[in-house]
Amino acid sequence: MELDLAIVGGTVVTASDTIACDVGILGDKIVTLGRELKAKRVIDASGLLVMPGGIDSHVHIAQPSGPEVTMADDFASATASAAAGGNTMVLPFALQQRGTSLRAAVEEYRREAEGECYVDTAFHLIISDPTPEVLGQELPALIKDGYTSFKIFMTYDDLVLRDREILDVFDVARREGALVMVHAEGYDAIRYMTERLEREGKTSSYYHAVSRPEIVEREATHRAISHAELVDVPVMIVHVSGREAMEQIRWAQTRGLKVYAETCPQYITLTADDLRDLNMDMSGAKYVCSPPPRDAESQEAIWEGLRNGIFQTFSSDHCPFLFNSPAGKLNPKSRTSFRWVPNGIPGVETRLPILFSEGVVKGRISLNRFVELTSTNHAKLYGLYPKKGSIGVGFDADIVLWDPERKETIRQDILHHGSDYTPWEGFEVTGWPVMTLLRGKVVSNAGAIVGEKGRGQILARELSTYARSSQHAS
Ligand code: DUC
Ligand code: ZN
Ligand code: ZN
C-alpha cells in the first residue's frame, strides 16, 4: 500500500501516550503509525508535536441574537479561525426560537453552513420551547438523525426553561440517550440583582459581573444536578466559572452521578476587573460573557479542577460580537445598562495556545491531559469517538502540528475571526499551531488558510455511551 501522506520525525501525543513515530495517511484516514514511512508526500515534523486536531464542542456561529444584534462570525470565518487555531472540528448550536419548529431551525442552520466550512462541524440543538410536539416528535427524531446533544438555559428572557420544562426535557434525553448541556445561572436571582443595581445607578459593564455572582451559578448548578438525579439522566454543566459550582459538581461526581463539566479560557485568564471601563470608553463590554470571569482565587480553583478530573472538557464558548458596532457590544442601548450588552467573547482561535501555554508550559497539566481536555473527551462525550479525537489506526487524519517552543503575542491582527477585537490582546504565549490537517489535507499553514471552503463536512453523531442513564452500563 502506498501512503498518500506521511508526517515524519515528530512526537505523536494522544490522551494516553507520547511516542516518537511517523503517521501514515491514506485518503481521509490514519492507516499506520511506524518508523521511516514512505509516501507520495512527506511532511517533516521534526521538533514538532503531532496531536489530534482540537475539537471545540462549544462555539456559537451565526446564532440569532435578538432583533438588533448580529454575531460577528459566519460559518466561513468561524471555521477558518478554528483551523488557524489548530482545530479540526467545531460544534455550534442550532437555536430554536420560541414559537417555532426545532426541525425548521436545524434545516435553516444547515443551509447556512453547507459549502461554507473549512473544518468539520456537527450541531447541538438549543431548546427554548419544549412543546408537546417538540418533545414528542421533533426532538426524538432529530436525535435519531444524529443531533445527539442539546443545550438548555436556566436564564435569559427568550431562552429560560421553568423547572417543570427542564424535567420534561431531561426525560426525553434519558429515554433517547442524548446528552443535555446546561447553562446554569438562575433567572430570578439575576433579574433581582439587575433591577437592584439599575436602581442604584450601577449600570456600567462591570456590574454585569456583580449581577450574576457565583451564588447564582451555584444555585442553578445544584438545581440542575438535583433534577438530573431525579430523572436519572447524565448532564454536562457548561462554562463553569469557579469554585462554588465546582463544589456542587464534585459532590455529585463523588456520589457516582454522571455529571460532567466544561470550563473555558476566560476562567483561567480573565477576572471581573477586566469588565471595568477605562475612562468611560465602554471597553469593559469587550469582556462581558456569562457566567462572568471571577477572580484570581477562582482561577486557581479551575486549575485544580482541570488537574483532578472535575472537568472533562475545555472549550472556548466562542460567541463573537463586534465591539465597535451598533449591532454589537456598542449597540444603542448598551450604554444605558449592562443588561443590553451582548453576552459573549470570541476565542475559538486562542483556546489551544492559552491552555498549552498556561497549562502545559507552566507545568500545571501534562501534554496528555491537554489532548484529553481539548480533543479526545469532546469526541467521546459527543458521539464522535473513535472517528475523531485521537491519533491511531482508523481515526480521521485530523491533526495539528504544534511548535511547543514558539513564542507569540496574541493580537487581533493575526487572528481570522470576524470580531474586531480579542479579549487577549497582548497576551503572551509559548506554543503555537503551525499546521492543521483536516482528513489528510492541509487546511491551515503558518497562519494562512490554504484549505478549500466547503471541504468541512456537517456530521451526524452517534449516541454517546457517556449519555446513558445509570440503568445502562457505560
Ligand atoms: N452562554 C453561552 O454559552 N455562550 C454565550 C452566552 C451565554 O450565555
Ligand atoms: Zn451558556
Ligand atoms: Zn456558549
Short mmCIF file of C-alpha atoms and ligand atoms in Angstrom, two decimals:
data_model
loop_
_atom_site.label_atom_id
_atom_site.label_comp_id
_atom_site.label_asym_id
_atom_site.label_seq_id
_atom_site.Cartn_x
_atom_site.Cartn_y
_atom_site.Cartn_z
CA MET A 1 0.00 0.00 0.00
CA GLU A 2 1.44 3.36 -0.95
CA LEU A 3 0.57 6.08 1.52
CA ASP A 4 -0.74 9.43 0.32
CA LEU A 5 0.97 11.28 3.10
CA ALA A 6 3.45 10.61 5.89
CA ILE A 7 4.08 13.01 8.74
CA VAL A 8 7.60 12.09 9.81
CA GLY A 9 10.03 12.89 12.59
CA GLY A 10 7.59 14.36 15.07
CA THR A 11 6.39 13.36 18.53
CA VAL A 12 2.87 11.94 18.49
CA VAL A 13 0.83 12.91 21.55
CA THR A 14 -2.50 11.34 22.46
CA ALA A 15 -4.54 11.40 25.65
CA SER A 16 -2.60 8.36 26.82
CA ASP A 17 0.80 8.28 25.07
CA THR A 18 3.72 10.37 23.88
CA ILE A 19 5.70 8.49 21.21
CA ALA A 20 8.31 9.45 18.61
CA CYS A 21 6.85 7.96 15.42
CA ASP A 22 5.60 8.74 11.92
CA VAL A 23 1.93 8.91 10.94
CA GLY A 24 0.81 7.32 7.66
CA ILE A 25 -2.30 8.60 5.91
CA LEU A 26 -4.33 7.16 3.06
CA GLY A 27 -7.24 9.25 1.84
CA ASP A 28 -9.05 10.70 4.85
CA LYS A 29 -7.71 8.22 7.40
CA ILE A 30 -4.72 7.40 9.51
CA VAL A 31 -3.74 3.89 8.41
CA THR A 32 -0.44 3.25 10.14
CA LEU A 33 1.96 4.51 12.79
CA GLY A 34 5.57 3.49 12.33
CA ARG A 35 9.15 4.47 11.59
CA GLU A 36 10.67 5.71 8.33
CA LEU A 37 7.36 5.65 6.48
CA LYS A 38 7.44 6.36 2.75
CA ALA A 39 4.60 8.16 0.96
CA LYS A 40 3.70 10.22 -2.11
CA ARG A 41 4.05 13.30 0.06
CA VAL A 42 6.06 13.74 3.23
CA ILE A 43 5.70 16.48 5.86
CA ASP A 44 8.71 16.92 8.12
CA ALA A 45 7.52 17.39 11.70
CA SER A 46 10.95 17.39 13.35
CA GLY A 47 10.83 19.34 16.58
CA LEU A 48 7.03 19.45 16.49
CA LEU A 49 4.26 17.76 18.44
CA VAL A 50 1.77 15.82 16.33
CA MET A 51 -1.59 15.94 18.13
CA PRO A 52 -5.22 15.22 17.26
CA GLY A 53 -6.84 18.38 15.90
CA GLY A 54 -8.67 20.36 18.53
CA ILE A 55 -12.39 19.72 18.83
CA ASP A 56 -14.22 22.72 20.24
CA SER A 57 -17.56 21.39 21.44
CA HIS A 58 -18.94 24.76 22.49
CA VAL A 59 -19.00 27.55 19.91
CA HIS A 60 -21.69 29.91 18.69
CA ILE A 61 -21.75 30.73 14.99
CA ALA A 62 -24.28 32.98 13.25
CA GLN A 63 -26.73 32.35 16.06
CA PRO A 64 -29.79 34.63 16.17
CA SER A 65 -29.12 37.11 19.00
CA GLY A 66 -32.16 39.38 19.08
CA PRO A 67 -33.50 41.97 16.66
CA GLU A 68 -30.68 44.50 16.98
CA VAL A 69 -27.61 42.34 17.47
CA THR A 70 -25.69 40.18 14.99
CA MET A 71 -22.95 37.66 15.63
CA ALA A 72 -19.64 38.57 14.08
CA ASP A 73 -18.86 35.17 12.54
CA ASP A 74 -20.47 33.21 9.79
CA PHE A 75 -19.51 29.58 9.18
CA ALA A 76 -16.68 30.52 6.84
CA SER A 77 -14.93 32.94 9.19
CA ALA A 78 -15.54 30.87 12.34
CA THR A 79 -14.21 27.66 10.82
CA ALA A 80 -11.22 29.44 9.23
CA SER A 81 -10.43 30.87 12.66
CA ALA A 82 -10.85 27.42 14.21
CA ALA A 83 -8.45 25.87 11.71
CA ALA A 84 -5.81 28.55 12.23
CA GLY A 85 -6.05 27.85 15.94
CA GLY A 86 -5.32 24.14 15.49
CA ASN A 87 -8.88 22.82 15.45
CA THR A 88 -10.39 20.35 13.02
CA MET A 89 -13.93 20.31 14.33
CA VAL A 90 -16.39 22.69 15.98
CA LEU A 91 -19.84 22.06 17.47
CA PRO A 92 -22.12 25.11 17.27
CA PHE A 93 -25.78 25.33 18.26
CA ALA A 94 -28.90 25.27 16.10
CA LEU A 95 -31.23 27.52 18.09
CA GLN A 96 -34.96 27.01 18.29
CA GLN A 97 -36.67 30.37 18.82
CA ARG A 98 -39.87 30.35 20.84
CA GLY A 99 -42.96 29.62 18.81
CA THR A 100 -41.01 27.98 16.01
CA SER A 101 -40.20 24.44 15.00
CA LEU A 102 -36.94 22.87 16.14
CA ARG A 103 -36.69 20.90 12.90
CA ALA A 104 -37.06 24.08 10.83
CA ALA A 105 -34.32 25.78 12.88
CA VAL A 106 -31.95 22.89 12.20
CA GLU A 107 -32.68 22.86 8.50
CA GLU A 108 -32.18 26.61 8.21
CA TYR A 109 -28.89 26.34 10.12
CA ARG A 110 -27.70 23.51 7.85
CA ARG A 111 -28.39 25.68 4.81
CA GLU A 112 -26.23 28.42 6.30
CA ALA A 113 -23.36 26.03 6.95
CA GLU A 114 -23.42 23.97 3.78
CA GLY A 115 -20.47 24.63 1.49
CA GLU A 116 -19.03 27.22 3.90
CA CYS A 117 -16.91 25.25 6.38
CA TYR A 118 -13.14 24.83 6.48
CA VAL A 119 -13.28 22.25 9.27
CA ASP A 120 -15.83 19.59 10.15
CA THR A 121 -18.84 20.57 12.17
CA ALA A 122 -21.81 18.99 13.93
CA PHE A 123 -24.72 20.77 15.54
CA HIS A 124 -26.02 20.69 19.08
CA LEU A 125 -29.59 21.92 19.48
CA ILE A 126 -30.87 24.67 21.80
CA ILE A 127 -34.38 24.03 23.07
CA SER A 128 -36.25 27.14 24.14
CA ASP A 129 -39.81 25.97 23.58
CA PRO A 130 -40.39 22.39 24.70
CA THR A 131 -43.93 21.99 23.40
CA PRO A 132 -45.56 18.54 23.30
CA GLU A 133 -44.81 18.49 19.56
CA VAL A 134 -41.12 19.23 20.13
CA LEU A 135 -40.71 16.75 22.99
CA GLY A 136 -42.89 14.05 21.50
CA GLN A 137 -41.80 14.13 17.88
CA GLU A 138 -39.25 16.64 16.70
CA LEU A 139 -36.59 16.09 19.34
CA PRO A 140 -36.63 12.26 19.32
CA ALA A 141 -36.49 12.29 15.51
CA LEU A 142 -33.61 14.77 15.46
CA ILE A 143 -31.68 12.71 17.99
CA LYS A 144 -32.13 9.66 15.73
CA ASP A 145 -30.84 11.78 12.82
CA GLY A 146 -27.55 12.36 14.67
CA TYR A 147 -28.18 15.57 16.64
CA THR A 148 -27.38 13.72 19.84
CA SER A 149 -26.88 16.58 22.29
CA PHE A 150 -28.71 19.75 23.18
CA LYS A 151 -28.42 22.75 25.45
CA ILE A 152 -30.96 24.24 27.79
CA PHE A 153 -30.81 27.59 29.59
CA MET A 154 -31.79 28.41 33.17
CA THR A 155 -31.63 32.13 32.41
CA TYR A 156 -32.31 34.72 29.64
CA ASP A 157 -35.83 36.02 28.89
CA ASP A 158 -36.02 34.33 25.49
CA LEU A 159 -34.46 31.01 26.45
CA VAL A 160 -35.11 30.21 30.12
CA LEU A 161 -36.97 26.98 30.90
CA ARG A 162 -39.10 26.55 34.00
CA ASP A 163 -38.22 23.67 36.32
CA ARG A 164 -41.06 21.51 35.03
CA GLU A 165 -39.89 22.10 31.47
CA ILE A 166 -36.35 21.15 32.45
CA LEU A 167 -37.62 17.90 33.94
CA ASP A 168 -39.61 17.11 30.80
CA VAL A 169 -36.63 17.81 28.55
CA PHE A 170 -34.37 15.68 30.77
CA ASP A 171 -36.89 12.89 30.49
CA VAL A 172 -36.63 12.86 26.69
CA ALA A 173 -32.83 12.87 26.93
CA ARG A 174 -32.91 9.89 29.28
CA ARG A 175 -35.25 7.92 27.02
CA GLU A 176 -33.38 8.72 23.81
CA GLY A 177 -29.82 8.65 25.20
CA ALA A 178 -28.90 12.23 24.28
CA LEU A 179 -26.54 14.42 26.29
CA VAL A 180 -28.01 17.58 27.85
CA MET A 181 -25.77 20.62 28.28
CA VAL A 182 -26.94 23.06 30.93
CA HIS A 183 -26.36 26.81 31.17
CA ALA A 184 -26.62 27.01 34.94
CA GLU A 185 -27.38 30.54 36.15
CA GLY A 186 -30.62 31.32 37.95
CA TYR A 187 -33.02 33.60 36.09
CA ASP A 188 -34.89 35.14 39.01
CA ALA A 189 -31.80 35.85 41.06
CA ILE A 190 -30.15 37.60 38.10
CA ARG A 191 -33.26 39.68 37.47
CA TYR A 192 -33.42 40.67 41.11
CA MET A 193 -29.76 41.71 41.11
CA THR A 194 -30.04 43.53 37.77
CA GLU A 195 -33.01 45.60 38.86
CA ARG A 196 -31.39 46.41 42.20
CA LEU A 197 -28.16 47.54 40.54
CA GLU A 198 -30.00 49.61 37.96
CA ARG A 199 -31.99 51.35 40.70
CA GLU A 200 -28.69 52.26 42.33
CA GLY A 201 -27.39 53.66 39.03
CA LYS A 202 -24.82 50.90 38.72
CA THR A 203 -25.18 50.28 35.01
CA SER A 204 -21.67 50.04 33.54
CA SER A 205 -20.35 46.78 32.09
CA TYR A 206 -18.58 45.86 35.32
CA TYR A 207 -21.96 45.40 37.03
CA HIS A 208 -22.73 42.56 34.64
CA ALA A 209 -20.36 40.53 36.81
CA VAL A 210 -21.94 41.82 40.03
CA SER A 211 -25.42 40.93 38.77
CA ARG A 212 -24.55 37.25 38.36
CA PRO A 213 -22.28 36.28 41.25
CA GLU A 214 -21.11 32.75 41.93
CA ILE A 215 -24.10 32.11 44.24
CA VAL A 216 -26.38 32.40 41.23
CA GLU A 217 -24.33 29.86 39.30
CA ARG A 218 -24.01 27.56 42.31
CA GLU A 219 -27.76 27.52 42.98
CA ALA A 220 -28.62 26.72 39.37
CA THR A 221 -25.92 24.06 39.16
CA HIS A 222 -27.29 22.37 42.24
CA ARG A 223 -30.85 22.56 40.89
CA ALA A 224 -29.83 21.13 37.51
CA ILE A 225 -27.97 18.28 39.19
CA SER A 226 -30.89 17.51 41.51
CA HIS A 227 -33.34 17.43 38.61
CA ALA A 228 -30.97 15.21 36.64
CA GLU A 229 -30.65 12.84 39.56
CA LEU A 230 -34.42 12.70 39.96
CA VAL A 231 -34.89 11.84 36.29
CA ASP A 232 -31.76 9.66 36.19
CA VAL A 233 -30.08 11.36 33.27
CA PRO A 234 -26.45 12.44 32.78
CA VAL A 235 -25.79 16.19 32.39
CA MET A 236 -22.96 18.37 31.23
CA ILE A 237 -22.64 21.66 33.13
CA VAL A 238 -21.06 24.03 30.62
CA HIS A 239 -18.83 27.09 31.09
CA VAL A 240 -18.14 26.60 34.83
CA SER A 241 -16.51 29.73 36.22
CA GLY A 242 -15.30 28.97 39.76
CA ARG A 243 -15.23 27.02 42.97
CA GLU A 244 -18.86 27.33 44.05
CA ALA A 245 -20.32 25.50 41.05
CA MET A 246 -17.37 23.10 41.06
CA GLU A 247 -18.19 22.04 44.61
CA GLN A 248 -21.70 21.06 43.55
CA ILE A 249 -20.31 19.11 40.61
CA ARG A 250 -17.70 17.35 42.74
CA TRP A 251 -20.38 16.46 45.28
CA ALA A 252 -22.44 14.82 42.52
CA GLN A 253 -19.47 13.07 40.93
CA THR A 254 -18.40 11.65 44.29
CA ARG A 255 -21.86 10.19 44.71
CA GLY A 256 -21.45 8.41 41.37
CA LEU A 257 -23.74 10.62 39.30
CA LYS A 258 -22.86 11.16 35.67
CA VAL A 259 -22.36 14.89 35.98
CA TYR A 260 -19.80 16.26 33.53
CA ALA A 261 -18.27 19.69 33.45
CA GLU A 262 -16.69 22.08 31.00
CA THR A 263 -14.61 25.19 31.56
CA CYS A 264 -13.14 27.80 29.23
CA PRO A 265 -10.07 30.05 28.72
CA GLN A 266 -11.77 33.11 30.21
CA TYR A 267 -12.00 31.42 33.62
CA ILE A 268 -8.25 30.80 33.87
CA THR A 269 -7.04 34.11 32.44
CA LEU A 270 -9.60 36.91 32.97
CA THR A 271 -11.23 38.41 36.04
CA ALA A 272 -14.26 40.61 36.71
CA ASP A 273 -11.89 43.58 36.85
CA ASP A 274 -11.42 43.25 33.10
CA LEU A 275 -15.05 44.37 32.76
CA ARG A 276 -14.18 47.78 34.19
CA ASP A 277 -14.24 50.56 31.59
CA LEU A 278 -11.20 52.75 31.11
CA ASN A 279 -12.32 56.40 31.14
CA MET A 280 -15.95 55.56 30.34
CA ASP A 281 -14.89 54.11 26.98
CA MET A 282 -17.10 51.02 27.30
CA SER A 283 -14.01 48.83 26.88
CA GLY A 284 -15.30 46.60 29.69
CA ALA A 285 -18.04 45.45 27.30
CA LYS A 286 -15.39 43.52 25.37
CA TYR A 287 -15.21 41.06 28.28
CA VAL A 288 -18.92 40.67 29.02
CA CYS A 289 -19.76 36.97 28.94
CA SER A 290 -21.84 34.64 31.06
CA PRO A 291 -21.03 33.38 33.54
CA PRO A 292 -18.61 36.28 34.03
CA PRO A 293 -14.93 35.76 34.82
CA ARG A 294 -14.34 35.90 38.59
CA ASP A 295 -11.05 36.48 40.46
CA ALA A 296 -7.56 35.04 40.97
CA GLU A 297 -8.76 32.55 43.59
CA SER A 298 -11.39 31.22 41.18
CA GLN A 299 -8.74 30.78 38.52
CA GLU A 300 -6.77 28.62 40.95
CA ALA A 301 -9.91 26.59 41.67
CA ILE A 302 -10.42 25.99 37.96
CA TRP A 303 -6.82 24.77 37.62
CA GLU A 304 -7.48 22.34 40.44
CA GLY A 305 -10.50 21.01 38.56
CA LEU A 306 -8.55 20.73 35.32
CA ARG A 307 -5.95 18.65 37.15
CA ASN A 308 -8.15 16.48 39.33
CA GLY A 309 -10.73 15.45 36.75
CA ILE A 310 -13.77 17.52 37.74
CA PHE A 311 -13.60 18.94 34.21
CA GLN A 312 -13.74 16.68 31.19
CA THR A 313 -13.64 19.37 28.51
CA PHE A 314 -12.02 22.74 27.91
CA SER A 315 -13.99 24.65 25.25
CA SER A 316 -13.86 28.22 24.03
CA ASP A 317 -17.55 29.23 24.27
CA HIS A 318 -16.64 31.30 21.21
CA CYS A 319 -19.51 33.79 20.95
CA PRO A 320 -18.22 36.68 18.85
CA PHE A 321 -19.68 40.17 18.54
CA LEU A 322 -18.15 43.27 17.03
CA PHE A 323 -17.11 45.76 19.70
CA ASN A 324 -17.33 48.92 17.65
CA SER A 325 -20.70 48.42 16.02
CA PRO A 326 -24.35 49.32 16.62
CA ALA A 327 -25.10 45.61 16.01
CA GLY A 328 -22.54 44.51 18.59
CA LYS A 329 -21.23 45.44 22.02
CA LEU A 330 -21.80 49.17 21.39
CA ASN A 331 -25.44 48.91 20.37
CA PRO A 332 -27.56 51.98 21.15
CA LYS A 333 -28.96 50.56 24.39
CA SER A 334 -25.78 49.11 25.86
CA ARG A 335 -24.63 52.48 27.27
CA THR A 336 -27.82 52.69 29.31
CA SER A 337 -27.21 49.41 31.13
CA PHE A 338 -25.00 46.31 31.17
CA ARG A 339 -28.17 44.28 30.62
CA TRP A 340 -28.12 45.26 26.93
CA VAL A 341 -24.50 44.35 26.25
CA PRO A 342 -24.46 41.13 24.20
CA ASN A 343 -23.06 38.26 26.26
CA GLY A 344 -20.10 36.51 24.71
CA ILE A 345 -16.49 36.78 23.61
CA PRO A 346 -14.51 35.40 20.66
CA GLY A 347 -11.98 32.66 21.40
CA VAL A 348 -12.04 29.66 19.07
CA GLU A 349 -8.59 30.50 17.69
CA THR A 350 -6.88 31.19 21.01
CA ARG A 351 -8.23 28.30 23.14
CA LEU A 352 -5.41 25.85 22.41
CA PRO A 353 -2.48 28.28 22.72
CA ILE A 354 -3.82 29.65 26.01
CA LEU A 355 -4.27 26.21 27.62
CA PHE A 356 -0.97 24.93 26.25
CA SER A 357 0.98 27.94 27.46
CA GLU A 358 -0.70 28.44 30.82
CA GLY A 359 -1.20 24.72 31.46
CA VAL A 360 1.50 22.59 29.84
CA VAL A 361 4.37 25.09 29.64
CA LYS A 362 3.78 26.30 33.20
CA GLY A 363 3.68 22.71 34.45
CA ARG A 364 0.07 22.70 35.63
CA ILE A 365 -1.16 19.87 33.36
CA SER A 366 0.55 17.19 31.28
CA LEU A 367 0.67 17.12 27.50
CA ASN A 368 -1.61 14.09 27.51
CA ARG A 369 -4.14 15.83 29.71
CA PHE A 370 -4.01 18.78 27.29
CA VAL A 371 -5.03 16.48 24.43
CA GLU A 372 -7.74 14.85 26.51
CA LEU A 373 -9.24 18.22 27.54
CA THR A 374 -9.10 19.79 24.08
CA SER A 375 -9.93 16.90 21.76
CA THR A 376 -10.37 13.32 22.97
CA ASN A 377 -13.02 13.89 25.62
CA HIS A 378 -15.05 16.12 23.29
CA ALA A 379 -15.17 13.23 20.80
CA LYS A 380 -16.11 10.71 23.49
CA LEU A 381 -18.80 12.79 25.17
CA TYR A 382 -20.46 13.92 21.97
CA GLY A 383 -20.61 10.68 19.99
CA LEU A 384 -17.66 11.17 17.64
CA TYR A 385 -15.29 8.53 19.02
CA PRO A 386 -13.41 6.56 17.62
CA LYS A 387 -13.72 8.54 14.37
CA LYS A 388 -12.36 11.74 15.89
CA GLY A 389 -10.27 12.71 18.90
CA SER A 390 -7.06 10.69 18.71
CA ILE A 391 -4.17 9.60 16.55
CA GLY A 392 -4.43 5.90 15.82
CA VAL A 393 -5.21 3.50 13.03
CA GLY A 394 -8.72 4.11 11.70
CA PHE A 395 -9.18 7.66 13.03
CA ASP A 396 -9.81 10.54 10.65
CA ALA A 397 -6.49 12.19 9.82
CA ASP A 398 -7.37 15.35 11.76
CA ILE A 399 -4.03 16.56 13.01
CA VAL A 400 -2.35 19.67 14.34
CA LEU A 401 1.41 20.14 14.12
CA TRP A 402 2.40 22.16 17.14
CA ASP A 403 5.58 24.07 17.85
CA PRO A 404 5.95 23.79 21.64
CA GLU A 405 8.68 26.44 21.81
CA ARG A 406 7.29 29.15 19.61
CA LYS A 407 6.53 32.39 21.40
CA GLU A 408 3.67 34.53 20.14
CA THR A 409 1.80 37.57 21.32
CA ILE A 410 -1.93 37.24 20.73
CA ARG A 411 -3.11 40.22 18.69
CA GLN A 412 -6.27 40.95 16.76
CA ASP A 413 -4.30 41.41 13.54
CA ILE A 414 -3.03 37.82 13.46
CA LEU A 415 -6.44 36.24 14.06
CA HIS A 416 -9.01 35.10 11.48
CA HIS A 417 -12.31 35.51 13.30
CA GLY A 418 -14.98 38.02 12.30
CA SER A 419 -14.78 40.01 15.51
CA ASP A 420 -12.90 43.32 15.62
CA TYR A 421 -11.03 42.58 18.85
CA THR A 422 -9.69 39.81 21.02
CA PRO A 423 -10.03 39.83 24.82
CA TRP A 424 -6.43 38.53 24.90
CA GLU A 425 -4.78 41.42 23.03
CA GLY A 426 -1.11 41.46 24.11
CA PHE A 427 -1.30 38.11 25.94
CA GLU A 428 2.00 36.25 25.53
CA VAL A 429 2.02 32.51 24.91
CA THR A 430 4.56 29.80 24.33
CA GLY A 431 3.42 27.08 21.93
CA TRP A 432 1.57 27.64 18.65
CA PRO A 433 -0.14 25.63 15.92
CA VAL A 434 1.95 25.70 12.76
CA MET A 435 -0.14 23.42 10.53
CA THR A 436 -3.64 21.93 10.71
CA LEU A 437 -4.74 18.97 8.57
CA LEU A 438 -8.38 18.06 8.08
CA ARG A 439 -8.89 14.45 6.99
CA GLY A 440 -5.42 14.30 5.48
CA LYS A 441 -5.35 17.68 3.71
CA VAL A 442 -3.66 20.83 4.92
CA VAL A 443 -6.24 23.45 5.87
CA SER A 444 -4.06 25.98 7.68
CA ASN A 445 -0.33 26.52 7.29
CA ALA A 446 1.82 29.10 9.06
CA GLY A 447 -1.16 31.30 9.79
CA ALA A 448 -2.59 31.16 6.26
CA ILE A 449 -5.84 29.38 5.40
CA VAL A 450 -4.96 27.12 2.47
CA GLY A 451 -7.86 24.65 2.69
CA GLU A 452 -10.86 24.53 0.47
CA LYS A 453 -14.02 26.20 1.74
CA GLY A 454 -16.76 23.57 1.83
CA ARG A 455 -14.45 20.61 2.47
CA GLY A 456 -15.57 20.71 6.09
CA GLN A 457 -18.49 18.33 6.49
CA ILE A 458 -21.60 18.56 8.65
CA LEU A 459 -21.53 15.30 10.57
CA ALA A 460 -24.24 13.23 12.17
CA ARG A 461 -23.17 11.88 15.56
CA GLU A 462 -23.71 8.61 17.38
CA LEU A 463 -25.26 8.43 20.83
CA SER A 464 -22.50 8.73 23.42
CA THR A 465 -22.08 5.99 26.00
CA TYR A 466 -21.42 8.81 28.47
CA ALA A 467 -25.00 10.00 27.99
CA ARG A 468 -26.59 6.73 29.04
CA SER A 469 -28.66 6.76 32.21
CA SER A 470 -27.48 4.70 35.16
CA GLN A 471 -29.78 1.86 34.06
CA HIS A 472 -27.19 1.14 31.37
CA ALA A 473 -23.53 0.28 31.92
CA SER A 474 -21.21 2.86 30.33
N1 DUC B 1 -23.93 31.27 27.14
C1 DUC B 1 -23.11 30.71 26.32
O1 DUC B 1 -22.95 29.50 26.35
N2 DUC B 1 -22.45 31.43 25.43
C2 DUC B 1 -22.55 32.81 25.33
C3 DUC B 1 -23.53 33.43 26.19
C4 DUC B 1 -24.15 32.55 27.15
O2 DUC B 1 -24.88 32.97 27.99
ZN ZN B 2 -24.41 29.33 28.09
ZN ZN B 3 -21.91 29.28 24.85
#
